[in-house]
Coordinates of C-alpha atoms and ligand atoms in Angstrom, one line a residue:
M1 CA 0.0 0.0 0.0
L2 CA 2.7 2.4 1.0
L3 CA 4.6 1.5 -2.1
A4 CA 1.6 2.2 -4.2
V5 CA 1.2 5.6 -2.6
L6 CA 4.8 6.4 -3.1
L7 CA 4.6 5.4 -6.7
L8 CA 1.6 7.6 -7.0
L9 CA 3.4 10.6 -5.7
L10 CA 6.1 10.1 -8.3
L11 CA 3.6 9.9 -11.1
L12 CA 1.4 12.8 -10.1
P13 CA 3.6 15.4 -8.4
L14 CA 0.9 18.1 -8.5
P15 CA -2.0 17.1 -6.3
D16 CA -2.5 18.4 -2.8
L17 CA -2.3 15.9 -0.1
W18 CA -3.7 15.9 3.4
T19 CA -1.8 13.8 5.9
A20 CA -2.4 12.3 9.3
N21 CA 0.8 11.2 11.2
G22 CA 2.6 11.5 7.9
H23 CA 0.2 9.3 6.0
P24 CA -1.8 10.9 3.2
L25 CA -5.5 10.7 3.5
Y26 CA -6.9 12.6 0.6
M27 CA -5.7 13.8 -2.7
R28 CA -6.9 16.6 -4.9
L29 CA -6.7 16.2 -8.7
P30 CA -4.5 18.9 -10.2
P31 CA -5.9 21.9 -12.0
S32 CA -4.6 20.6 -15.3
T33 CA -6.8 17.5 -15.0
L34 CA -9.8 19.6 -13.9
Q35 CA -9.3 21.6 -17.0
V36 CA -9.3 18.5 -19.2
L37 CA -12.5 17.3 -17.5
S38 CA -14.1 20.7 -18.0
T39 CA -13.3 20.9 -21.7
Q40 CA -14.5 17.3 -22.4
G41 CA -17.6 17.8 -20.2
T42 CA -18.6 20.9 -21.9
Q43 CA -18.5 19.0 -25.2
A44 CA -20.5 16.2 -23.7
L45 CA -23.1 18.6 -22.4
Q46 CA -23.4 20.4 -25.8
A47 CA -23.7 17.0 -27.6
A48 CA -26.4 15.9 -25.2
Q49 CA -28.4 19.1 -25.9
R50 CA -27.9 18.9 -29.6
S51 CA -29.2 15.3 -29.8
A52 CA -32.2 16.1 -27.6
H53 CA -32.9 19.1 -29.8
W54 CA -32.7 17.0 -33.0
A55 CA -35.1 14.3 -31.6
V56 CA -37.7 17.0 -30.7
K57 CA -37.3 18.8 -33.9
R58 CA -37.8 15.7 -36.0
V59 CA -41.2 15.0 -34.4
A60 CA -42.2 18.6 -34.7
M61 CA -41.5 18.4 -38.4
E62 CA -43.4 15.2 -38.7
I63 CA -46.4 17.0 -37.2
Q64 CA -46.1 19.9 -39.7
H65 CA -45.7 17.4 -42.5
R66 CA -48.8 15.4 -41.4
L67 CA -50.9 18.6 -41.1
H68 CA -49.8 19.7 -44.5
E69 CA -50.7 16.4 -46.0
C70 CA -54.1 16.4 -44.3
R71 CA -54.9 19.9 -45.4
G72 CA -53.7 19.3 -48.9
S73 CA -55.4 16.1 -49.8
G74 CA -58.4 15.7 -47.5
P75 CA -58.7 13.1 -44.8
R76 CA -59.7 10.2 -47.0
R77 CA -56.5 9.7 -48.9
P78 CA -54.8 6.5 -47.8
K79 CA -52.1 7.2 -45.3
P80 CA -48.6 6.3 -46.5
Q81 CA -46.7 4.1 -44.1
A82 CA -43.9 6.3 -43.1
P83 CA -44.8 9.6 -44.7
F84 CA -41.9 11.5 -43.4
L85 CA -39.4 9.2 -45.1
Q86 CA -41.1 9.2 -48.4
D87 CA -39.3 12.3 -49.5
L88 CA -39.4 12.2 -53.3
P89 CA -36.9 14.2 -55.2
E90 CA -38.3 17.6 -55.4
P91 CA -40.2 18.0 -58.7
G92 CA -40.2 21.7 -57.9
P93 CA -37.6 24.3 -58.8
C94 CA -34.0 23.2 -58.8
G95 CA -30.6 24.4 -59.9
E96 CA -31.5 28.1 -59.6
R97 CA -28.7 30.4 -58.6
R98 CA -29.2 33.7 -57.0
L99 CA -28.8 36.7 -59.4
G100 CA -25.3 38.1 -59.0
A101 CA -23.9 34.8 -57.9
A102 CA -24.3 33.4 -61.4
N103 CA -21.6 35.3 -63.3
M104 CA -18.8 33.3 -61.7
T105 CA -15.4 34.7 -61.5
R106 CA -13.1 33.4 -64.3
A107 CA -10.8 30.9 -63.0
H108 CA -7.4 32.2 -62.1
G109 CA -4.9 32.3 -59.3
R110 CA -6.0 29.3 -57.2
I111 CA -10.4 24.7 -55.3
V112 CA -6.8 24.6 -57.1
G113 CA -6.7 27.5 -59.4
G114 CA -10.2 28.9 -58.6
S115 CA -11.4 31.8 -56.7
A116 CA -13.5 32.4 -53.5
A117 CA -17.2 32.1 -54.2
P118 CA -19.6 34.8 -52.8
P119 CA -21.7 33.7 -49.9
G120 CA -24.8 31.7 -51.0
A121 CA -23.4 31.2 -54.5
W122 CA -23.8 27.4 -54.4
P123 CA -27.1 26.8 -52.5
W124 CA -26.9 23.0 -53.0
L125 CA -23.3 22.6 -51.9
V126 CA -23.1 21.0 -48.4
R127 CA -20.3 19.9 -46.1
L128 CA -20.2 16.4 -44.7
Q129 CA -18.8 16.6 -41.2
I130 CA -17.7 14.4 -38.3
G131 CA -17.3 16.2 -35.0
G132 CA -17.5 19.6 -36.7
Q133 CA -14.7 18.8 -39.1
T134 CA -15.5 18.9 -42.8
L135 CA -14.4 15.6 -44.5
C136 CA -16.2 15.9 -47.8
G137 CA -18.4 18.0 -49.9
G138 CA -21.9 16.9 -51.0
V139 CA -24.8 18.1 -53.2
L140 CA -28.4 18.6 -52.1
V141 CA -30.5 16.9 -54.7
A142 CA -33.9 16.8 -52.9
A143 CA -35.3 18.1 -49.6
S144 CA -34.0 15.1 -47.7
W145 CA -31.2 13.8 -49.9
V146 CA -27.6 14.7 -50.4
L147 CA -25.5 13.1 -53.1
T148 CA -21.8 12.6 -52.5
A149 CA -18.8 10.3 -53.1
A150 CA -19.0 6.8 -51.6
H151 CA -15.3 6.8 -50.7
C152 CA -16.0 9.5 -48.1
F153 CA -17.4 6.8 -45.9
V154 CA -14.6 4.2 -46.1
G155 CA -13.8 3.5 -42.5
A156 CA -16.4 6.0 -41.3
S157 CA -19.7 4.3 -42.1
N158 CA -21.5 5.0 -38.8
E159 CA -24.2 7.5 -39.8
L160 CA -24.7 8.5 -36.1
L161 CA -21.3 10.3 -36.3
W162 CA -22.1 12.4 -39.4
T163 CA -23.8 15.7 -39.8
V164 CA -24.5 17.8 -42.9
M165 CA -23.8 21.5 -42.9
L166 CA -26.3 23.1 -45.3
A167 CA -25.4 26.1 -47.5
E168 CA -25.1 29.5 -46.0
G169 CA -27.3 32.4 -47.1
P170 CA -26.4 35.2 -49.5
Q171 CA -25.6 37.5 -46.6
G172 CA -23.4 34.9 -45.0
E173 CA -26.2 33.7 -42.7
P174 CA -24.8 30.4 -41.3
G175 CA -26.1 27.2 -42.8
E176 CA -28.0 24.7 -40.6
E177 CA -26.4 21.6 -39.3
V178 CA -28.6 18.5 -39.8
P179 CA -27.9 15.0 -38.6
V180 CA -27.6 12.1 -41.0
N181 CA -30.3 9.5 -40.9
R182 CA -28.9 7.0 -43.4
I183 CA -25.9 6.5 -45.7
L184 CA -26.5 4.5 -48.9
P185 CA -23.2 3.9 -50.7
H186 CA -23.6 2.5 -54.2
P187 CA -23.7 -1.2 -53.8
K188 CA -21.1 -1.7 -56.5
F189 CA -18.6 0.9 -55.2
D190 CA -15.1 -0.4 -55.2
P191 CA -12.8 1.3 -52.8
K192 CA -9.7 0.1 -54.7
T193 CA -10.6 1.4 -58.1
F194 CA -13.2 4.1 -57.1
H195 CA -15.7 2.6 -59.6
N196 CA -19.2 3.7 -58.8
D197 CA -18.0 6.3 -56.4
L198 CA -21.4 7.6 -55.4
A199 CA -23.5 7.6 -52.2
L200 CA -26.8 9.0 -51.1
V201 CA -27.1 10.5 -47.7
Q202 CA -30.6 10.9 -46.2
L203 CA -31.0 13.9 -43.9
W204 CA -32.7 13.5 -40.5
T205 CA -35.0 16.4 -41.2
P206 CA -35.8 17.7 -44.7
V207 CA -34.5 21.2 -45.7
S208 CA -37.2 23.7 -44.9
A209 CA -38.5 26.2 -47.4
A210 CA -37.1 29.0 -45.1
S211 CA -33.5 27.7 -45.5
P212 CA -31.2 29.3 -48.1
A213 CA -30.3 25.7 -49.2
R214 CA -31.8 24.6 -52.5
P215 CA -31.5 21.5 -54.5
V216 CA -29.6 21.2 -57.8
C217 CA -31.2 19.6 -60.9
L218 CA -30.5 16.0 -61.7
P219 CA -29.8 15.2 -65.4
Q220 CA -32.9 14.1 -67.4
G221 CA -31.1 11.8 -69.8
P222 CA -28.1 9.5 -69.7
R223 CA -25.7 11.9 -71.5
E224 CA -23.6 14.8 -70.6
P225 CA -23.2 18.0 -72.6
P226 CA -20.6 17.8 -75.4
A227 CA -16.8 18.0 -74.6
G228 CA -15.6 21.5 -74.3
T229 CA -18.8 22.7 -72.3
P230 CA -17.6 24.9 -69.5
C231 CA -18.9 23.6 -66.2
A232 CA -18.3 24.5 -62.6
I233 CA -16.7 22.8 -59.6
A234 CA -16.9 24.1 -56.0
G235 CA -15.7 23.0 -52.6
W236 CA -13.7 23.6 -49.5
G237 CA -10.8 21.4 -50.6
A238 CA -7.1 22.0 -50.6
L239 CA -5.8 25.0 -52.4
F240 CA -3.0 22.9 -53.9
E241 CA -1.8 19.4 -53.5
D242 CA -1.0 18.6 -49.8
G243 CA -1.9 22.3 -49.2
P244 CA -4.2 23.8 -46.6
E245 CA -8.0 23.5 -46.9
A246 CA -9.9 26.6 -48.0
E247 CA -11.6 28.6 -45.3
A248 CA -14.5 29.6 -47.6
V249 CA -16.1 27.9 -50.6
R250 CA -14.0 28.1 -53.7
E251 CA -15.2 27.7 -57.3
A252 CA -13.7 27.2 -60.7
R253 CA -14.7 26.8 -64.3
V254 CA -13.5 23.6 -66.0
P255 CA -14.4 22.3 -69.5
L256 CA -15.7 18.7 -69.9
L257 CA -13.3 16.5 -71.7
S258 CA -14.1 13.7 -74.1
A259 CA -13.9 10.1 -73.0
D260 CA -11.0 9.6 -75.4
T261 CA -9.0 12.5 -74.0
C262 CA -9.7 11.3 -70.4
Q263 CA -8.6 7.8 -71.1
R264 CA -5.5 8.9 -72.9
A265 CA -4.6 11.2 -70.0
L266 CA -5.4 8.9 -67.1
G267 CA -5.0 5.4 -68.5
P268 CA -7.0 2.3 -67.7
G269 CA -7.9 3.6 -64.2
L270 CA -10.5 5.8 -65.9
R271 CA -13.7 3.9 -66.6
P272 CA -15.6 6.0 -69.1
S273 CA -18.9 4.1 -68.4
T274 CA -19.1 5.6 -64.9
M275 CA -16.5 8.3 -64.8
L276 CA -15.9 11.5 -66.7
C277 CA -13.0 13.9 -66.5
A278 CA -12.9 17.7 -66.7
G279 CA -10.2 20.4 -66.5
Y280 CA -7.2 21.6 -68.4
L281 CA -4.5 19.5 -69.9
A282 CA -2.2 22.5 -69.2
G283 CA -2.9 22.0 -65.5
G284 CA -3.4 24.6 -62.8
I285 CA -7.2 24.5 -62.3
D286 CA -8.7 21.4 -60.6
S287 CA -10.5 20.0 -57.7
C288 CA -8.3 18.6 -54.9
Q289 CA -8.4 16.7 -51.6
G290 CA -11.4 17.7 -49.5
D291 CA -13.5 18.6 -52.6
S292 CA -14.6 15.0 -53.0
G293 CA -18.4 14.5 -53.1
G294 CA -18.9 18.1 -54.3
P295 CA -20.6 19.1 -57.5
L296 CA -19.6 19.4 -61.1
T297 CA -22.5 21.3 -62.7
C298 CA -23.2 22.7 -66.1
S299 CA -25.7 25.4 -66.8
E300 CA -28.7 24.6 -69.0
A301 CA -29.8 27.6 -71.0
G302 CA -33.4 28.7 -71.1
S303 CA -35.5 31.6 -70.0
R304 CA -34.2 30.8 -66.5
P305 CA -30.8 29.1 -66.6
R306 CA -30.5 26.1 -64.3
E307 CA -27.5 24.2 -63.0
V308 CA -27.6 20.5 -63.6
L309 CA -25.4 18.1 -61.7
F310 CA -23.4 16.0 -64.1
G311 CA -20.5 14.9 -61.9
V312 CA -19.5 14.3 -58.3
T313 CA -15.9 14.9 -57.4
S314 CA -14.1 11.6 -57.1
W315 CA -10.4 11.4 -57.7
G316 CA -7.3 12.7 -59.5
D317 CA -3.7 12.1 -60.0
G318 CA -2.3 14.9 -57.9
C319 CA -4.1 18.2 -58.1
G320 CA -4.0 20.5 -61.1
E321 CA -1.0 18.8 -62.6
P322 CA -0.4 19.2 -66.4
G323 CA -2.0 16.3 -68.4
K324 CA -4.0 15.1 -65.3
P325 CA -7.6 16.4 -65.3
G326 CA -9.9 15.7 -62.4
V327 CA -12.2 12.7 -62.3
Y328 CA -15.9 12.9 -61.5
T329 CA -18.5 10.2 -61.1
R330 CA -21.1 10.4 -64.0
V331 CA -24.3 11.2 -62.3
A332 CA -26.4 10.8 -65.5
V333 CA -25.8 7.1 -65.7
F334 CA -26.9 6.5 -62.1
K335 CA -30.3 8.2 -62.7
D336 CA -32.3 5.0 -62.1
W337 CA -30.4 4.0 -59.0
L338 CA -30.9 7.5 -57.5
K339 CA -34.6 7.5 -58.2
E340 CA -35.1 4.1 -56.8
Q341 CA -33.2 4.9 -53.6
M342 CA -35.0 8.1 -53.0
T343 CA -38.5 6.7 -53.5
A344 CA -38.3 3.3 -51.8
P345 CA -37.6 3.9 -48.2
S346 CA -40.4 1.8 -46.7
T347 CA -38.7 -1.4 -47.8
R348 CA -35.6 -0.6 -45.7
E349 CA -34.7 -1.6 -42.2
P350 CA -35.3 1.2 -39.8
S351 CA -32.1 3.3 -39.3
C352 CA -30.4 3.5 -35.9
R353 CA -31.3 7.2 -35.6
E354 CA -35.0 6.3 -36.2
L355 CA -34.9 3.5 -33.6
L356 CA -33.0 5.6 -31.1
S357 CA -35.6 8.4 -31.3
W358 CA -38.4 5.9 -30.9
D359 CA -39.7 5.4 -27.4
P360 CA -40.6 1.7 -27.0
S361 CA -42.5 2.3 -23.8
E362 CA -44.9 4.6 -25.6
E363 CA -48.6 3.9 -25.5
P364 CA -50.2 2.4 -27.5
P365 CA -47.5 -0.1 -27.9
V366 CA -48.1 -0.7 -31.6
D367 CA -45.9 1.8 -33.4
A368 CA -48.1 4.0 -35.6
T369 CA -45.3 5.1 -37.9
G370 CA -44.7 1.5 -39.2
L371 CA -41.2 1.7 -37.9
C372 CA -41.1 -2.0 -37.2
A373 CA -43.2 -3.1 -40.1
F374 CA -40.1 -4.0 -42.0
Y375 CA -39.5 -7.0 -39.7
A376 CA -43.0 -8.3 -40.3
R377 CA -42.7 -8.4 -44.1
L378 CA -41.6 -12.1 -44.4
C379 CA -43.5 -13.3 -41.4
P380 CA -45.9 -16.2 -42.2
G381 CA -47.9 -16.1 -38.9
S382 CA -51.0 -14.3 -37.9
E383 CA -51.1 -10.5 -38.0
G384 CA -50.9 -10.2 -34.2
D385 CA -48.0 -12.7 -33.9
C386 CA -46.1 -10.9 -36.6
A387 CA -46.6 -7.6 -35.0
R388 CA -45.2 -8.9 -31.8
L389 CA -42.3 -10.5 -33.5
A390 CA -41.5 -7.3 -35.4
H391 CA -41.7 -5.3 -32.2
Q392 CA -39.2 -7.7 -30.6
Q393 CA -36.8 -7.4 -33.5
C394 CA -37.1 -3.7 -33.5
L395 CA -36.2 -3.7 -29.8
Q396 CA -33.2 -5.9 -30.4
R397 CA -31.8 -3.7 -33.2
R398 CA -32.5 -0.7 -31.1
R399 CA -30.3 -2.1 -28.4
R400 CA -27.5 -2.7 -30.8
C401 CA -27.9 0.9 -32.0
E402 CA -27.7 2.1 -28.4
L403 CA -24.4 0.3 -27.9
R404 CA -23.0 1.7 -31.1
S405 CA -23.9 5.3 -30.2
L406 CA -22.8 4.9 -26.6
A407 CA -19.5 3.3 -27.6
H408 CA -18.7 6.1 -30.0
T409 CA -19.5 8.9 -27.6
L410 CA -17.4 7.4 -24.9
L411 CA -14.5 6.5 -27.2
G412 CA -14.6 10.1 -28.4
L413 CA -14.4 11.4 -24.8
L414 CA -11.7 8.9 -24.0
R415 CA -9.6 9.8 -26.9
G416 CA -9.8 13.5 -26.0
A417 CA -8.8 12.7 -22.5
Q418 CA -5.9 10.7 -23.6
E419 CA -4.6 13.3 -25.9
V420 CA -4.2 15.7 -23.1
L421 CA -3.0 13.2 -20.5
G422 CA -0.7 11.5 -23.0
S423 CA -1.4 7.9 -22.0
R424 CA -2.7 5.2 -24.3
P425 CA -4.7 2.6 -22.4
G426 CA -6.5 -0.1 -24.3
L427 CA -9.8 1.5 -25.5
R428 CA -11.8 -1.7 -25.9
R429 CA -12.2 -2.7 -22.3
L430 CA -14.0 0.5 -21.4
A431 CA -17.3 0.5 -23.2
P432 CA -19.0 -2.5 -21.4
A433 CA -18.1 -1.1 -18.0
L434 CA -19.6 2.2 -18.9
S435 CA -22.8 1.0 -20.4
A436 CA -23.9 -0.1 -17.0
S437 CA -23.2 3.3 -15.5
L438 CA -25.2 5.0 -18.2
Q439 CA -28.5 3.3 -17.3
E440 CA -30.7 6.2 -16.5
P441 CA -32.6 6.0 -13.2
P442 CA -36.3 5.9 -14.0
V443 CA -38.1 9.1 -13.7
H444 CA -41.8 9.5 -13.7
P445 CA -43.0 10.8 -17.0
A446 CA -45.5 13.1 -15.5
R447 CA -42.8 14.7 -13.4
E448 CA -40.6 15.4 -16.4
Q449 CA -43.7 16.7 -18.2
R450 CA -44.2 19.2 -15.5
L451 CA -40.7 20.1 -15.6
Y452 CA -41.0 20.9 -19.3
S453 CA -44.0 23.1 -18.9
G454 CA -42.3 25.0 -16.2
S455 CA -39.3 25.8 -18.2
R456 CA -39.5 29.0 -20.2
A457 CA -36.1 28.7 -21.8
A458 CA -37.1 25.5 -23.5
E459 CA -40.3 26.9 -24.8
T460 CA -38.8 29.9 -26.3
R461 CA -35.9 28.2 -27.9
F462 CA -37.5 25.0 -29.1
Q463 CA -40.7 26.2 -30.6
K464 CA -43.6 23.9 -30.3
P465 CA -45.7 23.6 -33.4
R466 CA -48.3 26.3 -33.6
P467 CA -51.6 25.3 -32.0
E468 CA -54.1 24.2 -34.6
H469 CA -57.8 23.9 -34.4
R470 CA -59.0 20.8 -32.8
G471 CA -61.1 19.9 -35.9
E472 CA -57.9 19.3 -37.8
T473 CA -56.8 16.6 -35.4
K474 CA -60.0 14.7 -35.9
G475 CA -59.7 14.6 -39.7
C476 CA -56.0 13.8 -39.6
P477 CA -55.2 10.3 -38.6
G478 CA -52.0 9.9 -36.5
L479 CA -51.7 13.5 -35.6
E480 CA -52.8 13.1 -32.1
H481 CA -50.4 10.3 -31.6
L482 CA -47.6 12.4 -32.9
R483 CA -48.5 15.3 -30.6
Q484 CA -48.4 13.0 -27.7
R485 CA -45.0 11.7 -28.8
L486 CA -43.7 15.3 -29.1
A487 CA -45.0 16.1 -25.6
T488 CA -43.4 13.0 -24.1
L489 CA -40.1 13.7 -25.8
Q490 CA -40.1 17.3 -24.7
G491 CA -40.8 16.1 -21.2
T492 CA -38.0 13.5 -21.0
H493 CA -35.5 15.8 -22.6
A494 CA -36.5 18.9 -20.7
W495 CA -33.7 18.8 -18.2
I496 CA -31.1 19.3 -21.0
L497 CA -33.2 21.4 -23.4
Q498 CA -33.8 24.0 -20.9
V499 CA -30.1 24.9 -20.4
P500 CA -29.5 28.2 -22.0
T501 CA -26.6 28.4 -24.4
E502 CA -24.6 30.6 -22.2
H503 CA -24.7 28.0 -19.4
L504 CA -23.9 25.1 -21.7
A505 CA -20.6 24.3 -19.9
M506 CA -19.2 22.1 -17.3
N507 CA -16.7 23.5 -14.9
F508 CA -14.9 21.1 -12.5
Q509 CA -13.9 22.8 -9.3
E510 CA -12.6 20.0 -7.2
V511 CA -12.1 16.2 -7.3
L512 CA -11.1 14.9 -3.9
A513 CA -10.0 11.3 -3.8
D514 CA -10.0 9.2 -0.6
L515 CA -6.7 7.4 -0.6
G516 CA -7.9 4.8 1.8
S517 CA -10.6 3.6 -0.6
K518 CA -8.7 1.8 -3.3
T519 CA -10.8 -0.7 -5.2
L520 CA -9.6 -4.0 -6.7
T521 CA -9.6 -2.2 -10.1
G522 CA -7.2 0.4 -8.8
L523 CA -9.8 3.2 -8.5
F524 CA -10.5 5.5 -5.6
R525 CA -13.7 6.9 -4.2
A526 CA -13.9 10.6 -4.9
W527 CA -16.1 13.6 -4.2
V528 CA -16.6 15.8 -7.2
Q529 CA -17.7 19.4 -7.1
A530 CA -18.6 21.0 -10.4
S531 CA -20.8 23.7 -11.9
L532 CA -22.8 22.4 -14.8
G533 CA -25.4 24.1 -16.9
G534 CA -25.3 27.0 -14.5
R535 CA -25.9 24.9 -11.4
N536 CA -23.6 23.5 -8.7
V537 CA -23.5 19.8 -8.4
V538 CA -21.7 17.5 -5.9
F539 CA -21.5 13.8 -6.3
S540 CA -19.3 10.9 -5.6
C541 CA -17.7 8.5 -8.1
L542 CA -14.6 6.4 -8.7
V543 CA -11.4 7.9 -10.2
G544 CA -8.0 6.5 -11.1
L545 CA -5.0 8.4 -9.8
E546 CA -2.3 7.1 -12.2
P547 CA -2.3 8.5 -15.7
T548 CA -3.7 5.2 -17.2
T549 CA -6.5 4.6 -14.7
L550 CA -7.3 8.3 -14.5
A551 CA -7.8 8.5 -18.3
H552 CA -10.0 5.4 -18.1
S553 CA -12.1 6.8 -15.3
L554 CA -12.8 10.2 -16.9
P555 CA -15.6 9.3 -19.3
R556 CA -17.6 7.6 -16.5
L557 CA -17.0 10.6 -14.3
L558 CA -18.5 12.9 -17.1
V559 CA -21.5 10.6 -17.5
Q560 CA -22.1 10.7 -13.7
A561 CA -21.8 14.5 -13.8
L562 CA -24.5 14.6 -16.4
Q563 CA -26.7 12.4 -14.3
A564 CA -26.1 14.4 -11.2
F565 CA -27.1 17.5 -13.1
R566 CA -30.3 15.8 -14.4
L567 CA -31.3 14.7 -10.9
A568 CA -30.6 18.1 -9.5
V569 CA -32.9 19.7 -12.1
L570 CA -35.6 17.2 -11.5
A571 CA -35.3 17.6 -7.7
E572 CA -35.7 21.3 -8.0
E573 CA -38.9 21.0 -9.9
E574 CA -40.3 18.6 -7.3
P575 CA -43.1 20.4 -5.4
Ligands
LIG601 N1 -10.3 12.1 -53.7 C1 -10.2 13.5 -53.3 C2 -11.0 13.8 -52.1 O1 -11.3 12.8 -51.3 C3 -10.7 14.3 -54.5 C4 -9.6 14.5 -55.4 C5 -9.9 15.2 -56.6 N2 -8.6 15.4 -57.3 C6 -8.4 16.0 -58.4 N3 -7.2 16.1 -58.8 N4 -9.4 16.5 -59.1 O2 -11.3 14.9 -51.7

């Protein structure tokens, strides 16, 4: 024991110690560790609010959608199974650029060799992000669909990690960040050759009419305009090969090249059946790393010129090198696949995000949205038996999704902690231990409901759908159920939704470990004092005191901090 304490002192020279007869009793974690905890905790708190906000927003939008449907087509039209997901490619306007943005700067200087685009110039251009970092471009092709390159998801196929940053407005109004519901890479995408380098990304909520984001037009036929047609590329990619990424969108004009020219320039790697190339054989102007998934559009003349998406940025040999034009996936030849994917969602397994935002304890137990109907489709039994079976399978998959999302959140936190603490403990062992600590204590729904109604911040920031006349509910099947779902969600998430932005931080003031309480796993009982969401919380938990055990114990500590906060909020609302 004494040896261990001595070792400890060597490893962590900073903490304060209290002693009795020369023996240390308590130890304080040093300010540098508290700082790490505070930074990580703030991120966890923000993420928790963001996902609660998204869950609520999605149901609110479903309500709007349902109402719109009922008003538009009368109550007798048969109800589609999952109306929210049946987001057809917009038949409405597409490919329209704002006046002023249309006369693009001629390409010079430096995507590679392009120029900065004015804000809002490319309303369909989106960024695909993980943890706030842009990894690829993408193109909005319908209210809920973004087209991008399949290679963007190699090694990062978990849709729960991705968000889409929609286009900013013409005055530089920031674009909206939307979670990803599904990633559908082309089934024949080959990561070695980049053949069929195309993926559809389904947004969690469709782009609203109020957003400055607008879809581009998809080609009508299977052919591109003739070689020599000047088309446009845009993105946030590197300014030159191995160079820094652009801070703002850049654009350039590049001519389409003939299949022959492409093949001669790039050799057998170029497959003219699914790839086209564009650019200058002289070099200098091209897309580059980070532009992948972004658009190659050509304008279609007419009384109102429209931009049509003919290519999705895919690969190149260097960037802007002489004789090496950029390669783009031919969108026109994938027309049928695109249409099929965007119109057939009811035959798909529910996504993790859908399952995670579904509350299985909800009454009535049969899910009205048809979420689990997928699992009943091959069931030979009676309707009742099949419904039960489907419900079971839904629950099972939901559990797997929960683990997936949990594991990622925690690994993210852990990695952050390690970076600062500089130790590299094995990551794998952690997740199971933590899933137990994350089980939320049950809270009576009515209590959380009350909490929500009492919280003004939540009501002003997360607008409830406007009250409609009761009559509308009657003629609109499913609406009442959706409303109830919304109310429940708002209730269960109220504790985090109500935290105003300025208080969305964790600040650890003290972690005091009892040196006499070492467990078999090398952890110590500690008292933690922190301010969280503008409130002081005190709780106890286990911490490690050596770099390795400490790093391991931090994510759990953060989870417990969140829980302590939640309980404090609930307790305060208790009459
Ligand atoms: N593969 C790159 C990316 O992931 C795009 C490269 C385009 N290169 C080019 N020379 N046009 O961002």
